[in-house]
C-alpha cells in the first residue's frame, strides 16, 4: 500500500545544499520534507568527501611529523620510528563523520523538517514516489528543490571494483597500500596521493595534462610539484592510463611509449559528474545545460517552482556553493527577494602545500595593462618561518584594477593557507580596494600578514621586502 504525503517544499538530497535548504525552510516557517537514500545525512561532503578526506589528510600530517622526528630528529625533537594501523585511523575518521551526521539530524529535527530515508523517483515535476524500508510514499509538493549532487566519473577501461577504487573506497582502506597509482592529477587525486605518500605508500600519479592541477596557474602549482619531486612521487604528465590487471596498470607516456606501473591499488580521480540518472529527472520537463540542470540567477529551473542547487547545476562543484544556493532558494520560496550572484566563490586545494584561489587569476588578466599584480613570499613572514611554512616557495598574490585599486583576485600557496580563504573572499565580496587591506591592522605574527604586505607591495610600499 502506498502512503500519500503533501508538502510545501520537497527537497531531494541531504548533502550540503539540500540539508541547508531544509534548515532554512524550517527557520522561515515553511513545511519541508527532505528525501535522501544515503546511510548518513550530509551527502558526499560529509560522508565520503570534504570531511573524511581532511581527517585522513590530518592524520597523515601527524604521522609525517612523527616520522621526521625519528632518527636524528627535527627541531630538537626525537622519536621512535612510527607505525600506523590505518584501520584504527579509519575508525576514528568514521567517528568524526557519525558525530556530524547526528549533528545534521538534530538541526533538521529542530527545524521541523521531515526526513525520509529512501530513493525518490519522479513521475512528473511535482510528484515522486519514495521507496523506503517501510513501503512506498507518494509525495506531491508545491515547490521542489533538486540537490542530488555528483558522483565520481568511472573510466570504461578502469571500472571501479576490486583494486580499482574511487575516492570513496580510498577513505576506508584497511591498510596503507605499498604501491598506489593515482589516475588524475586534479585536486582529489593529489590530496589523497600526497596523504598516502606521507603514510608511507609509494605513489605514482598519471595525468593527461602537461602539468598537475591544470585549472590553477603554474606559479600556484609549482610548490606542490616540488613537494612531489622531493618526496619521491612519480609524476607522469601528458600520459594516458589504460587497463589494469595482475597488479600492473598499463600507461602510455607523453612520447607514446607503452609502460606498466606496479600497483596494489589504482585510485581513479578523473573528475565528478552530476547525478542526473535513476530518479526520474527526464520526467520533470526541466531544461538542461549540457550535463547539468539549467538554472537562472535565482536557481530556478525552466519548470515553475522547481529549483536546483549544488553540483547538479555545474561548476564549480563546491560544497559552500551548494549551501549558499540552498539558503537563497528557501528564502525565495518564503517570499524574500534574493538572487545567487556572488562576486567570488573561493576554492581550496588541500595539497602540500595548500592552494587558495579567489576571483581572477593571472591567466584571466593576461595581456591586460589595466591591472596591478603583486606577490609577497611567506619566506619573509616570521610566523611562516616559525612553523616551517616559509621555505616551500609559498606566497600571497593580489590582482587589482590599476584605475581604482579595486581587488579583482587573490591567490595563495603555502602551508595552512586554506584558513586565509575566507578573508580573501570577504574582501572581494565587499568590493575592497588595496587601501582597505593595507589600512586593516593585521595581527602579528600570523600568515595573514602576507595578504597585508602583498597589498602594500601593489601600492608600491611593502615594508618587509
Short mmCIF file of C-alpha atoms in Angstrom, two decimals:
data_model
loop_
_atom_site.label_atom_id
_atom_site.label_comp_id
_atom_site.label_asym_id
_atom_site.label_seq_id
_atom_site.Cartn_x
_atom_site.Cartn_y
_atom_site.Cartn_z
CA UNK A 1 0.00 0.00 0.00
CA UNK A 2 1.33 3.44 -0.97
CA UNK A 3 1.17 6.25 1.55
CA UNK A 4 0.32 9.74 0.23
CA UNK A 5 2.02 12.88 1.51
CA UNK A 6 1.67 16.55 0.57
CA UNK A 7 4.13 19.27 1.49
CA UNK A 8 5.01 22.87 0.73
CA UNK A 9 8.66 22.11 -0.09
CA UNK A 10 10.17 18.79 -1.18
CA UNK A 11 13.98 18.56 -1.15
CA UNK A 12 15.78 15.70 -2.88
CA UNK A 13 19.26 15.09 -1.47
CA UNK A 14 20.62 15.72 2.03
CA UNK A 15 24.05 17.00 1.06
CA UNK A 16 25.42 20.41 1.97
CA UNK A 17 22.92 22.05 -0.38
CA UNK A 18 19.83 20.04 0.50
CA UNK A 19 20.09 19.91 4.27
CA UNK A 20 20.93 23.63 4.49
CA UNK A 21 17.89 24.37 2.31
CA UNK A 22 15.79 22.26 4.68
CA UNK A 23 17.03 24.00 7.82
CA UNK A 24 16.47 27.43 6.30
CA UNK A 25 12.95 26.41 5.22
CA UNK A 26 12.23 25.40 8.79
CA UNK A 27 13.59 28.67 10.15
CA UNK A 28 11.29 30.54 7.77
CA UNK A 29 8.22 28.55 8.79
CA UNK A 30 7.98 26.53 5.57
CA UNK A 31 6.78 22.92 5.77
CA UNK A 32 9.58 20.82 4.27
CA UNK A 33 10.24 17.16 3.50
CA UNK A 34 13.81 16.01 2.82
CA UNK A 35 14.41 12.74 0.97
CA UNK A 36 17.79 11.01 0.84
CA UNK A 37 18.91 7.44 0.24
CA UNK A 38 22.39 7.69 1.77
CA UNK A 39 23.22 5.86 5.02
CA UNK A 40 24.09 9.15 6.71
CA UNK A 41 22.92 12.73 6.28
CA UNK A 42 25.33 15.27 4.85
CA UNK A 43 25.86 13.90 1.35
CA UNK A 44 29.20 13.35 -0.36
CA UNK A 45 30.95 16.16 1.50
CA UNK A 46 30.28 14.92 5.00
CA UNK A 47 30.32 11.16 4.37
CA UNK A 48 32.85 10.41 1.63
CA UNK A 49 34.33 13.78 0.60
CA UNK A 50 35.41 17.00 2.29
CA UNK A 51 35.27 15.96 5.94
CA UNK A 52 36.66 12.39 5.88
CA UNK A 53 39.37 13.32 3.37
CA UNK A 54 40.56 16.19 5.56
CA UNK A 55 40.54 13.84 8.54
CA UNK A 56 42.79 11.37 6.70
CA UNK A 57 44.99 14.25 5.47
CA UNK A 58 45.30 15.48 9.07
CA UNK A 59 46.25 12.02 10.32
CA UNK A 60 48.80 11.70 7.53
CA UNK A 61 50.33 15.02 8.56
CA UNK A 62 50.61 13.84 12.16
CA UNK A 63 52.29 10.63 11.01
CA UNK A 64 54.74 12.59 8.86
CA UNK A 65 55.63 14.84 11.80
CA UNK A 66 56.49 11.86 14.00
CA UNK A 67 58.38 10.20 11.15
CA UNK A 68 60.52 13.34 10.77
CA UNK A 69 61.41 13.14 14.44
CA UNK A 70 62.72 9.57 14.08
CA UNK A 71 66.46 9.10 13.72
CA UNK A 72 68.32 12.41 14.05
CA UNK A 73 65.11 14.21 14.95
CA UNK A 74 63.68 17.58 13.96
CA UNK A 75 63.53 20.88 15.84
CA UNK A 76 65.37 19.17 18.67
CA UNK A 77 62.61 16.56 18.96
CA UNK A 78 63.42 12.86 18.60
CA UNK A 79 61.04 9.92 18.49
CA UNK A 80 60.90 6.25 17.69
CA UNK A 81 60.06 5.21 14.15
CA UNK A 82 56.25 5.42 13.93
CA UNK A 83 53.81 2.79 12.73
CA UNK A 84 50.24 3.20 11.59
CA UNK A 85 47.19 0.96 11.89
CA UNK A 86 45.09 2.50 9.13
CA UNK A 87 42.01 0.57 10.21
CA UNK A 88 42.08 2.45 13.53
CA UNK A 89 42.62 5.75 11.71
CA UNK A 90 39.58 4.98 9.53
CA UNK A 91 37.62 4.08 12.67
CA UNK A 92 38.47 7.49 14.14
CA UNK A 93 37.52 9.17 10.84
CA UNK A 94 34.19 7.31 10.83
CA UNK A 95 33.56 8.57 14.37
CA UNK A 96 34.01 12.17 13.21
CA UNK A 97 31.57 11.55 10.35
CA UNK A 98 28.96 9.92 12.61
CA UNK A 99 29.16 12.81 15.06
CA UNK A 100 28.49 15.25 12.23
CA UNK A 101 25.71 13.02 10.82
CA UNK A 102 24.00 13.20 14.20
CA UNK A 103 24.51 16.95 14.32
CA UNK A 104 22.81 17.45 10.95
CA UNK A 105 19.93 15.18 12.01
CA UNK A 106 19.45 17.22 15.18
CA UNK A 107 19.45 20.51 13.28
CA UNK A 108 16.85 19.21 10.83
CA UNK A 109 14.70 17.92 13.67
CA UNK A 110 14.91 21.30 15.42
CA UNK A 111 13.82 22.97 12.17
CA UNK A 112 10.85 20.54 12.00
CA UNK A 113 11.98 19.10 8.66
CA UNK A 114 10.54 15.65 7.96
CA UNK A 115 13.39 13.38 6.81
CA UNK A 116 12.55 10.31 4.73
CA UNK A 117 15.26 7.73 4.06
CA UNK A 118 14.74 6.20 0.64
CA UNK A 119 15.18 6.53 -3.11
CA UNK A 120 12.94 9.05 -4.86
CA UNK A 121 11.72 8.71 -8.44
CA UNK A 122 9.73 11.48 -10.12
CA UNK A 123 6.73 10.78 -12.35
CA UNK A 124 6.25 14.48 -13.06
CA UNK A 125 7.77 17.79 -11.92
CA UNK A 126 5.97 17.90 -8.56
CA UNK A 127 5.34 14.24 -7.76
CA UNK A 128 7.70 11.49 -6.71
CA UNK A 129 7.48 8.04 -5.16
CA UNK A 130 9.97 7.18 -2.47
CA UNK A 131 10.85 3.56 -1.87
CA UNK A 132 11.57 3.07 1.82
CA UNK A 133 12.08 0.05 4.07
CA UNK A 134 8.51 0.53 5.28
CA UNK A 135 6.90 0.75 1.84
CA UNK A 136 6.32 3.38 -0.82
CA UNK A 137 5.45 7.01 -0.12
CA UNK A 138 3.94 9.18 -2.86
CA UNK A 139 4.86 12.82 -2.29
CA UNK A 140 3.37 15.85 -4.01
CA UNK A 141 4.79 19.29 -3.40
CA UNK A 142 4.20 22.92 -4.25
CA UNK A 143 7.95 23.50 -4.58
CA UNK A 144 10.71 21.01 -5.38
CA UNK A 145 14.41 21.63 -4.67
CA UNK A 146 16.74 19.27 -6.53
CA UNK A 147 20.02 18.72 -4.70
CA UNK A 148 21.14 15.30 -5.90
CA UNK A 149 24.85 16.18 -6.00
CA UNK A 150 27.51 14.40 -8.03
CA UNK A 151 29.38 11.11 -8.29
CA UNK A 152 32.89 10.02 -9.36
CA UNK A 153 33.42 9.56 -13.09
CA UNK A 154 34.21 5.94 -13.98
CA UNK A 155 36.54 5.17 -16.87
CA UNK A 156 35.19 2.38 -19.12
CA UNK A 157 38.59 0.68 -19.27
CA UNK A 158 39.13 1.06 -15.49
CA UNK A 159 35.76 0.19 -13.94
CA UNK A 160 35.52 0.54 -10.17
CA UNK A 161 35.82 -2.70 -8.29
CA UNK A 162 38.49 -4.78 -6.56
CA UNK A 163 41.79 -2.93 -6.55
CA UNK A 164 40.46 -0.12 -8.82
CA UNK A 165 38.93 2.36 -6.40
CA UNK A 166 37.34 5.80 -6.23
CA UNK A 167 37.96 8.38 -3.54
CA UNK A 168 35.12 6.79 -1.54
CA UNK A 169 36.97 3.47 -1.13
CA UNK A 170 40.32 5.23 -0.66
CA UNK A 171 38.98 6.85 2.50
CA UNK A 172 38.15 3.47 4.04
CA UNK A 173 41.13 1.28 3.14
CA UNK A 174 42.05 -1.12 5.97
CA UNK A 175 45.78 -0.68 5.37
CA UNK A 176 48.20 1.60 3.54
CA UNK A 177 48.87 0.19 0.05
CA UNK A 178 52.52 -0.47 -0.66
CA UNK A 179 52.18 0.90 -4.20
CA UNK A 180 49.40 3.34 -5.12
CA UNK A 181 48.84 4.70 -8.63
CA UNK A 182 46.58 7.73 -8.90
CA UNK A 183 44.92 8.32 -12.27
CA UNK A 184 44.16 12.05 -12.48
CA UNK A 185 46.26 14.95 -11.21
CA UNK A 186 43.40 17.15 -10.07
CA UNK A 187 42.77 18.22 -6.50
CA UNK A 188 41.13 14.99 -5.29
CA UNK A 189 43.88 12.75 -6.66
CA UNK A 190 46.66 14.98 -5.37
CA UNK A 191 45.14 15.46 -1.92
CA UNK A 192 44.81 11.70 -1.40
CA UNK A 193 48.02 10.81 -3.22
CA UNK A 194 50.02 13.16 -1.01
CA UNK A 195 48.30 11.86 2.13
CA UNK A 196 49.15 8.24 1.28
CA UNK A 197 52.73 9.22 0.45
CA UNK A 198 53.02 10.75 3.91
CA UNK A 199 51.69 7.48 5.33
CA UNK A 200 54.47 5.55 3.59
CA UNK A 201 52.96 4.38 0.29
CA UNK A 202 54.96 4.51 -2.93
CA UNK A 203 52.84 6.81 -5.11
CA UNK A 204 52.70 7.45 -8.86
CA UNK A 205 50.38 9.98 -10.50
CA UNK A 206 49.23 9.69 -14.12
CA UNK A 207 47.85 12.93 -15.58
CA UNK A 208 46.79 13.63 -19.19
CA UNK A 209 47.57 17.35 -18.99
CA UNK A 210 51.08 18.75 -19.21
CA UNK A 211 51.07 19.71 -15.53
CA UNK A 212 49.22 18.97 -12.31
CA UNK A 213 46.15 20.97 -11.26
CA UNK A 214 45.67 22.45 -14.75
CA UNK A 215 42.85 24.71 -13.56
CA UNK A 216 45.36 26.74 -11.50
CA UNK A 217 48.21 28.84 -12.81
CA UNK A 218 51.71 27.35 -12.83
CA UNK A 219 53.10 29.64 -10.10
CA UNK A 220 50.50 28.26 -7.68
CA UNK A 221 51.13 24.63 -8.58
CA UNK A 222 54.95 24.71 -8.75
CA UNK A 223 55.42 24.40 -4.94
CA UNK A 224 53.17 21.31 -4.98
CA UNK A 225 55.14 19.81 -7.87
CA UNK A 226 58.37 20.45 -5.93
CA UNK A 227 56.94 18.66 -2.89
CA UNK A 228 56.04 15.66 -5.04
CA UNK A 229 59.55 15.54 -6.51
CA UNK A 230 61.24 15.95 -3.12
CA UNK A 231 59.20 13.13 -1.63
CA UNK A 232 59.71 10.64 -4.44
CA UNK A 233 56.26 10.72 -6.02
CA UNK A 234 56.50 9.52 -9.62
CA UNK A 235 54.75 12.07 -11.83
CA UNK A 236 53.78 11.06 -15.38
CA UNK A 237 52.43 14.11 -17.21
CA UNK A 238 50.90 14.06 -20.68
CA UNK A 239 50.27 10.36 -20.04
CA UNK A 240 47.21 8.16 -20.51
CA UNK A 241 46.17 5.27 -18.32
CA UNK A 242 44.97 2.00 -19.83
CA UNK A 243 43.70 -1.26 -18.41
CA UNK A 244 44.69 -2.85 -15.11
CA UNK A 245 45.42 -6.50 -14.38
CA UNK A 246 47.77 -8.74 -12.41
CA UNK A 247 48.87 -5.80 -10.28
CA UNK A 248 50.01 -3.72 -13.24
CA UNK A 249 48.49 -0.59 -14.79
CA UNK A 250 49.10 -0.03 -18.48
CA UNK A 251 50.17 3.54 -19.27
CA UNK A 252 51.12 5.39 -22.44
CA UNK A 253 53.65 8.10 -21.66
CA UNK A 254 53.80 11.57 -23.24
CA UNK A 255 56.01 10.27 -26.09
CA UNK A 256 53.58 7.48 -26.94
CA UNK A 257 55.64 4.74 -25.37
CA UNK A 258 53.79 1.94 -23.55
CA UNK A 259 54.80 1.14 -19.99
CA UNK A 260 53.45 -0.63 -16.92
CA UNK A 261 53.24 0.58 -13.33
CA UNK A 262 53.08 -1.82 -10.41
CA UNK A 263 50.06 -1.07 -8.24
CA UNK A 264 48.39 -2.63 -5.24
CA UNK A 265 45.59 -0.08 -5.66
CA UNK A 266 44.63 2.18 -8.57
CA UNK A 267 42.82 5.32 -7.43
CA UNK A 268 40.79 6.85 -10.29
CA UNK A 269 40.09 10.56 -9.76
CA UNK A 270 39.36 11.99 -13.20
CA UNK A 271 36.51 14.22 -12.06
CA UNK A 272 32.90 14.10 -10.96
CA UNK A 273 29.61 14.28 -12.84
CA UNK A 274 26.19 15.50 -11.83
CA UNK A 275 23.91 12.77 -10.51
CA UNK A 276 21.11 13.07 -13.07
CA UNK A 277 20.15 9.44 -13.65
CA UNK A 278 17.97 6.99 -11.79
CA UNK A 279 15.50 9.36 -10.12
CA UNK A 280 13.23 10.48 -12.98
CA UNK A 281 14.75 13.78 -13.99
CA UNK A 282 13.69 13.03 -17.56
CA UNK A 283 10.04 13.11 -16.42
CA UNK A 284 10.25 16.59 -14.92
CA UNK A 285 10.47 18.68 -18.09
CA UNK A 286 13.37 20.85 -16.95
CA UNK A 287 15.84 22.32 -19.43
CA UNK A 288 19.44 21.13 -19.36
CA UNK A 289 22.72 22.97 -19.80
CA UNK A 290 24.84 20.17 -21.21
CA UNK A 291 25.16 17.53 -18.47
CA UNK A 292 23.77 19.89 -15.81
CA UNK A 293 20.33 21.22 -14.90
CA UNK A 294 19.92 24.72 -16.28
CA UNK A 295 19.12 27.44 -13.73
CA UNK A 296 18.85 31.22 -13.64
CA UNK A 297 20.23 33.65 -11.06
CA UNK A 298 17.50 32.56 -8.64
CA UNK A 299 18.40 28.86 -9.01
CA UNK A 300 15.06 28.39 -10.77
CA UNK A 301 14.77 25.74 -13.48
CA UNK A 302 12.61 26.06 -16.58
CA UNK A 303 9.72 24.40 -14.70
CA UNK A 304 7.75 26.68 -12.39
CA UNK A 305 8.56 26.16 -8.70
CA UNK A 306 11.24 23.57 -9.42
CA UNK A 307 14.65 24.68 -8.20
CA UNK A 308 18.12 23.14 -8.48
CA UNK A 309 21.23 23.72 -6.38
CA UNK A 310 24.76 22.44 -5.87
CA UNK A 311 26.76 20.10 -8.09
CA UNK A 312 23.67 19.28 -10.16
CA UNK A 313 23.87 22.82 -11.60
CA UNK A 314 27.50 22.69 -12.75
CA UNK A 315 30.88 24.11 -11.88
CA UNK A 316 32.27 24.97 -9.51
CA UNK A 317 31.32 21.77 -7.71
CA UNK A 318 31.97 23.09 -4.21
CA UNK A 319 30.06 22.37 -1.02
CA UNK A 320 29.92 26.02 0.05
CA UNK A 321 28.33 26.99 -3.27
CA UNK A 322 25.53 24.46 -2.77
CA UNK A 323 24.91 25.56 0.82
CA UNK A 324 24.54 29.20 -0.19
CA UNK A 325 22.22 28.29 -3.05
CA UNK A 326 20.11 26.27 -0.61
CA UNK A 327 19.68 29.30 1.62
CA UNK A 328 18.83 31.53 -1.35
CA UNK A 329 16.12 29.19 -2.66
CA UNK A 330 14.50 28.73 0.75
CA UNK A 331 14.30 32.49 1.19
CA UNK A 332 12.85 33.00 -2.31
CA UNK A 333 10.14 30.41 -1.59
CA UNK A 334 9.40 32.29 1.64
CA UNK A 335 8.84 35.46 -0.38
CA UNK A 336 12.20 37.18 0.01
CA UNK A 337 13.85 38.99 -2.89
CA UNK A 338 17.08 37.04 -3.37
CA UNK A 339 19.45 36.07 -6.18
CA UNK A 340 22.57 33.93 -6.26
CA UNK A 341 25.16 36.33 -7.61
CA UNK A 342 28.42 36.02 -5.66
CA UNK A 343 31.41 38.14 -6.56
CA UNK A 344 33.59 35.10 -5.99
CA UNK A 345 33.49 31.50 -4.77
CA UNK A 346 36.90 30.76 -3.29
CA UNK A 347 38.40 27.33 -3.96
CA UNK A 348 40.97 25.45 -1.89
CA UNK A 349 43.25 22.50 -2.70
CA UNK A 350 44.30 20.73 0.49
CA UNK A 351 47.56 19.60 -1.07
CA UNK A 352 51.08 20.03 0.33
CA UNK A 353 51.35 22.96 0.38
CA UNK A 354 47.73 24.16 0.23
CA UNK A 355 46.40 26.36 -2.58
CA UNK A 356 43.70 29.05 -2.41
CA UNK A 357 42.22 30.96 -5.32
CA UNK A 358 39.52 33.63 -5.22
CA UNK A 359 38.45 35.89 -8.06
CA UNK A 360 40.52 36.47 -11.18
CA UNK A 361 43.91 34.83 -11.61
CA UNK A 362 46.87 35.88 -13.78
CA UNK A 363 45.69 33.78 -16.72
CA UNK A 364 42.36 35.66 -16.63
CA UNK A 365 44.09 39.05 -16.96
CA UNK A 366 46.93 38.03 -19.29
CA UNK A 367 47.75 40.80 -21.73
CA UNK A 368 45.82 43.46 -19.84
CA UNK A 369 47.66 46.66 -18.93
CA UNK A 370 44.92 47.96 -16.65
CA UNK A 371 45.72 45.71 -13.69
CA UNK A 372 48.31 45.60 -10.90
CA UNK A 373 49.77 42.33 -9.66
CA UNK A 374 51.93 41.92 -6.58
CA UNK A 375 53.34 38.86 -4.84
CA UNK A 376 54.63 38.56 -1.29
CA UNK A 377 56.56 35.42 -0.25
CA UNK A 378 55.93 33.59 3.01
CA UNK A 379 59.72 33.35 3.36
CA UNK A 380 59.55 36.98 4.56
CA UNK A 381 56.83 36.29 7.16
CA UNK A 382 58.02 35.50 10.69
CA UNK A 383 55.10 33.24 11.59
CA UNK A 384 55.64 31.16 8.43
CA UNK A 385 59.30 30.57 9.27
CA UNK A 386 58.45 29.75 12.88
CA UNK A 387 56.16 26.91 11.80
CA UNK A 388 58.38 25.69 8.93
CA UNK A 389 55.97 27.12 6.36
CA UNK A 390 58.22 29.66 4.68
CA UNK A 391 60.67 27.53 2.74
CA UNK A 392 58.40 25.82 0.20
CA UNK A 393 58.04 28.70 -2.26
CA UNK A 394 54.70 29.81 -0.88
CA UNK A 395 53.27 33.29 -1.40
CA UNK A 396 50.19 35.51 -1.47
CA UNK A 397 49.34 37.31 -4.70
CA UNK A 398 46.89 40.17 -5.22
CA UNK A 399 45.44 41.36 -8.53
CA UNK A 400 43.73 44.75 -8.62
CA UNK A 401 42.45 47.35 -11.04
CA UNK A 402 45.11 49.94 -11.86
CA UNK A 403 42.49 52.71 -12.15
CA UNK A 404 40.69 52.43 -8.81
CA UNK A 405 42.71 49.73 -6.97
CA UNK A 406 39.61 47.50 -6.66
CA UNK A 407 40.64 43.94 -5.77
CA UNK A 408 39.97 41.54 -8.65
CA UNK A 409 41.57 38.37 -7.31
CA UNK A 410 43.68 36.93 -4.52
CA UNK A 411 45.64 33.67 -4.57
CA UNK A 412 47.96 31.92 -2.17
CA UNK A 413 50.03 28.77 -1.90
CA UNK A 414 51.61 27.61 1.34
CA UNK A 415 51.04 25.62 4.49
CA UNK A 416 47.73 26.36 6.23
CA UNK A 417 46.66 28.98 3.65
CA UNK A 418 43.19 27.42 3.46
CA UNK A 419 42.46 29.44 6.60
CA UNK A 420 43.07 32.66 4.62
CA UNK A 421 40.41 31.80 2.02
CA UNK A 422 37.53 33.46 3.87
CA UNK A 423 39.48 36.69 4.29
CA UNK A 424 40.19 36.73 0.56
CA UNK A 425 36.56 36.05 -0.34
CA UNK A 426 35.26 38.62 2.15
CA UNK A 427 37.43 41.41 0.76
CA UNK A 428 36.38 40.62 -2.80
CA UNK A 429 32.70 40.33 -1.89
CA UNK A 430 32.77 43.71 -0.13
CA UNK A 431 34.40 45.38 -3.13
CA UNK A 432 37.53 46.25 -1.18
CA UNK A 433 40.36 48.26 -2.70
CA UNK A 434 44.05 47.75 -1.97
CA UNK A 435 43.95 50.62 0.53
CA UNK A 436 41.25 48.73 2.53
CA UNK A 437 43.56 45.75 3.00
CA UNK A 438 46.59 47.98 3.60
CA UNK A 439 44.65 50.02 6.15
CA UNK A 440 43.48 46.97 8.12
CA UNK A 441 45.83 46.25 11.01
CA UNK A 442 46.79 42.60 10.59
CA UNK A 443 47.71 40.60 13.68
CA UNK A 444 51.38 39.73 14.17
CA UNK A 445 52.64 37.05 13.96
CA UNK A 446 50.21 35.42 11.51
CA UNK A 447 50.27 34.12 7.96
CA UNK A 448 47.62 36.72 7.09
CA UNK A 449 50.30 39.39 7.22
CA UNK A 450 51.36 38.22 3.76
CA UNK A 451 47.97 39.45 2.40
CA UNK A 452 48.63 42.82 4.00
CA UNK A 453 52.18 43.02 2.64
CA UNK A 454 51.13 41.92 -0.86
CA UNK A 455 48.59 44.75 -0.93
CA UNK A 456 51.21 47.22 0.31
CA UNK A 457 53.56 45.98 -2.38
CA UNK A 458 50.90 46.54 -5.04
CA UNK A 459 50.69 50.13 -3.78
CA UNK A 460 54.46 50.45 -4.01
CA UNK A 461 55.45 50.47 -0.35
CA UNK A 462 55.76 46.97 1.13
CA UNK A 463 57.55 47.06 4.47
CA UNK A 464 59.24 43.67 4.82
CA UNK A 465 60.68 43.14 1.35
#
